[in-house]
């Protein structure tokens, strides 16, 4: 199915949806503009949730799967956060293993690819955002109003 078909609930200051369990992520298929190639198990959240300062994808790469080409970016750095499975990642020809808990930042120019080398799905989140645009780090952008949290 296409992620665009997912219901999105909105409030004045939020948009939310349900992707379902990570294990079922391969129900989603996208068509990549490059080569009109179908990719199963990849969901971009940007359009769905109206993100405008970052793109986020949630990914389930099947056993034996891999990116069929190297790529870099024009302006965006990428953060890869691996949630499960085992694989290999390469940047500019340097190859290293990835597994649950591996976190990789790749600068825009880095030529990157990854593949699943394990016997289960490789799951990961990719966040991309324009390099050198973050103005407040850590919790520096947060505001805390003088009001209690109420859950009822
Ligand atoms: Zn990328």
PDB file of N, CA, C and O and ligand atoms in Angstrom, residues 71-73 78 80 112 128, ligand 1:
ATOM      1  N   UNK A  71      24.834   7.059  -3.236  1.00  0.00           N
ATOM      2  CA  UNK A  71      24.269   8.389  -3.414  1.00  0.00           C
ATOM      3  C   UNK A  71      24.882   9.369  -2.428  1.00  0.00           C
ATOM      4  O   UNK A  71      25.429   8.980  -1.398  1.00  0.00           O
ATOM      5  N   UNK A  72      24.813  10.631  -2.798  1.00  0.00           N
ATOM      6  CA  UNK A  72      25.187  11.718  -1.894  1.00  0.00           C
ATOM      7  C   UNK A  72      24.004  12.685  -1.872  1.00  0.00           C
ATOM      8  O   UNK A  72      22.947  12.385  -2.434  1.00  0.00           O
ATOM      9  N   UNK A  73      24.175  13.811  -1.217  1.00  0.00           N
ATOM     10  CA  UNK A  73      23.091  14.793  -1.152  1.00  0.00           C
ATOM     11  C   UNK A  73      23.592  16.176  -1.531  1.00  0.00           C
ATOM     12  O   UNK A  73      24.783  16.457  -1.432  1.00  0.00           O
ATOM     13  N   UNK A  78      22.557  13.416   6.723  1.00  0.00           N
ATOM     14  CA  UNK A  78      21.647  12.324   7.075  1.00  0.00           C
ATOM     15  C   UNK A  78      22.088  11.661   8.363  1.00  0.00           C
ATOM     16  O   UNK A  78      23.276  11.483   8.609  1.00  0.00           O
ATOM     17  N   UNK A  80      21.404   8.066  10.226  1.00  0.00           N
ATOM     18  CA  UNK A  80      20.865   6.711  10.153  1.00  0.00           C
ATOM     19  C   UNK A  80      20.881   6.130  11.560  1.00  0.00           C
ATOM     20  O   UNK A  80      21.925   6.126  12.222  1.00  0.00           O
ATOM     21  N   UNK A 112      27.355   7.133  -0.143  1.00  0.00           N
ATOM     22  CA  UNK A 112      26.909   6.126   0.810  1.00  0.00           C
ATOM     23  C   UNK A 112      26.047   5.051   0.182  1.00  0.00           C
ATOM     24  O   UNK A 112      25.381   5.285  -0.829  1.00  0.00           O
ATOM     25  N   UNK A 128      16.914  13.367   7.508  1.00  0.00           N
ATOM     26  CA  UNK A 128      17.782  14.280   6.770  1.00  0.00           C
ATOM     27  C   UNK A 128      17.288  15.709   6.962  1.00  0.00           C
ATOM     28  O   UNK A 128      16.092  15.976   7.032  1.00  0.00           O
TER      29      UNK A 128
HETATM   30 ZN1  LIG B   1      20.070   9.900   1.268  1.00  0.00          ZN
END
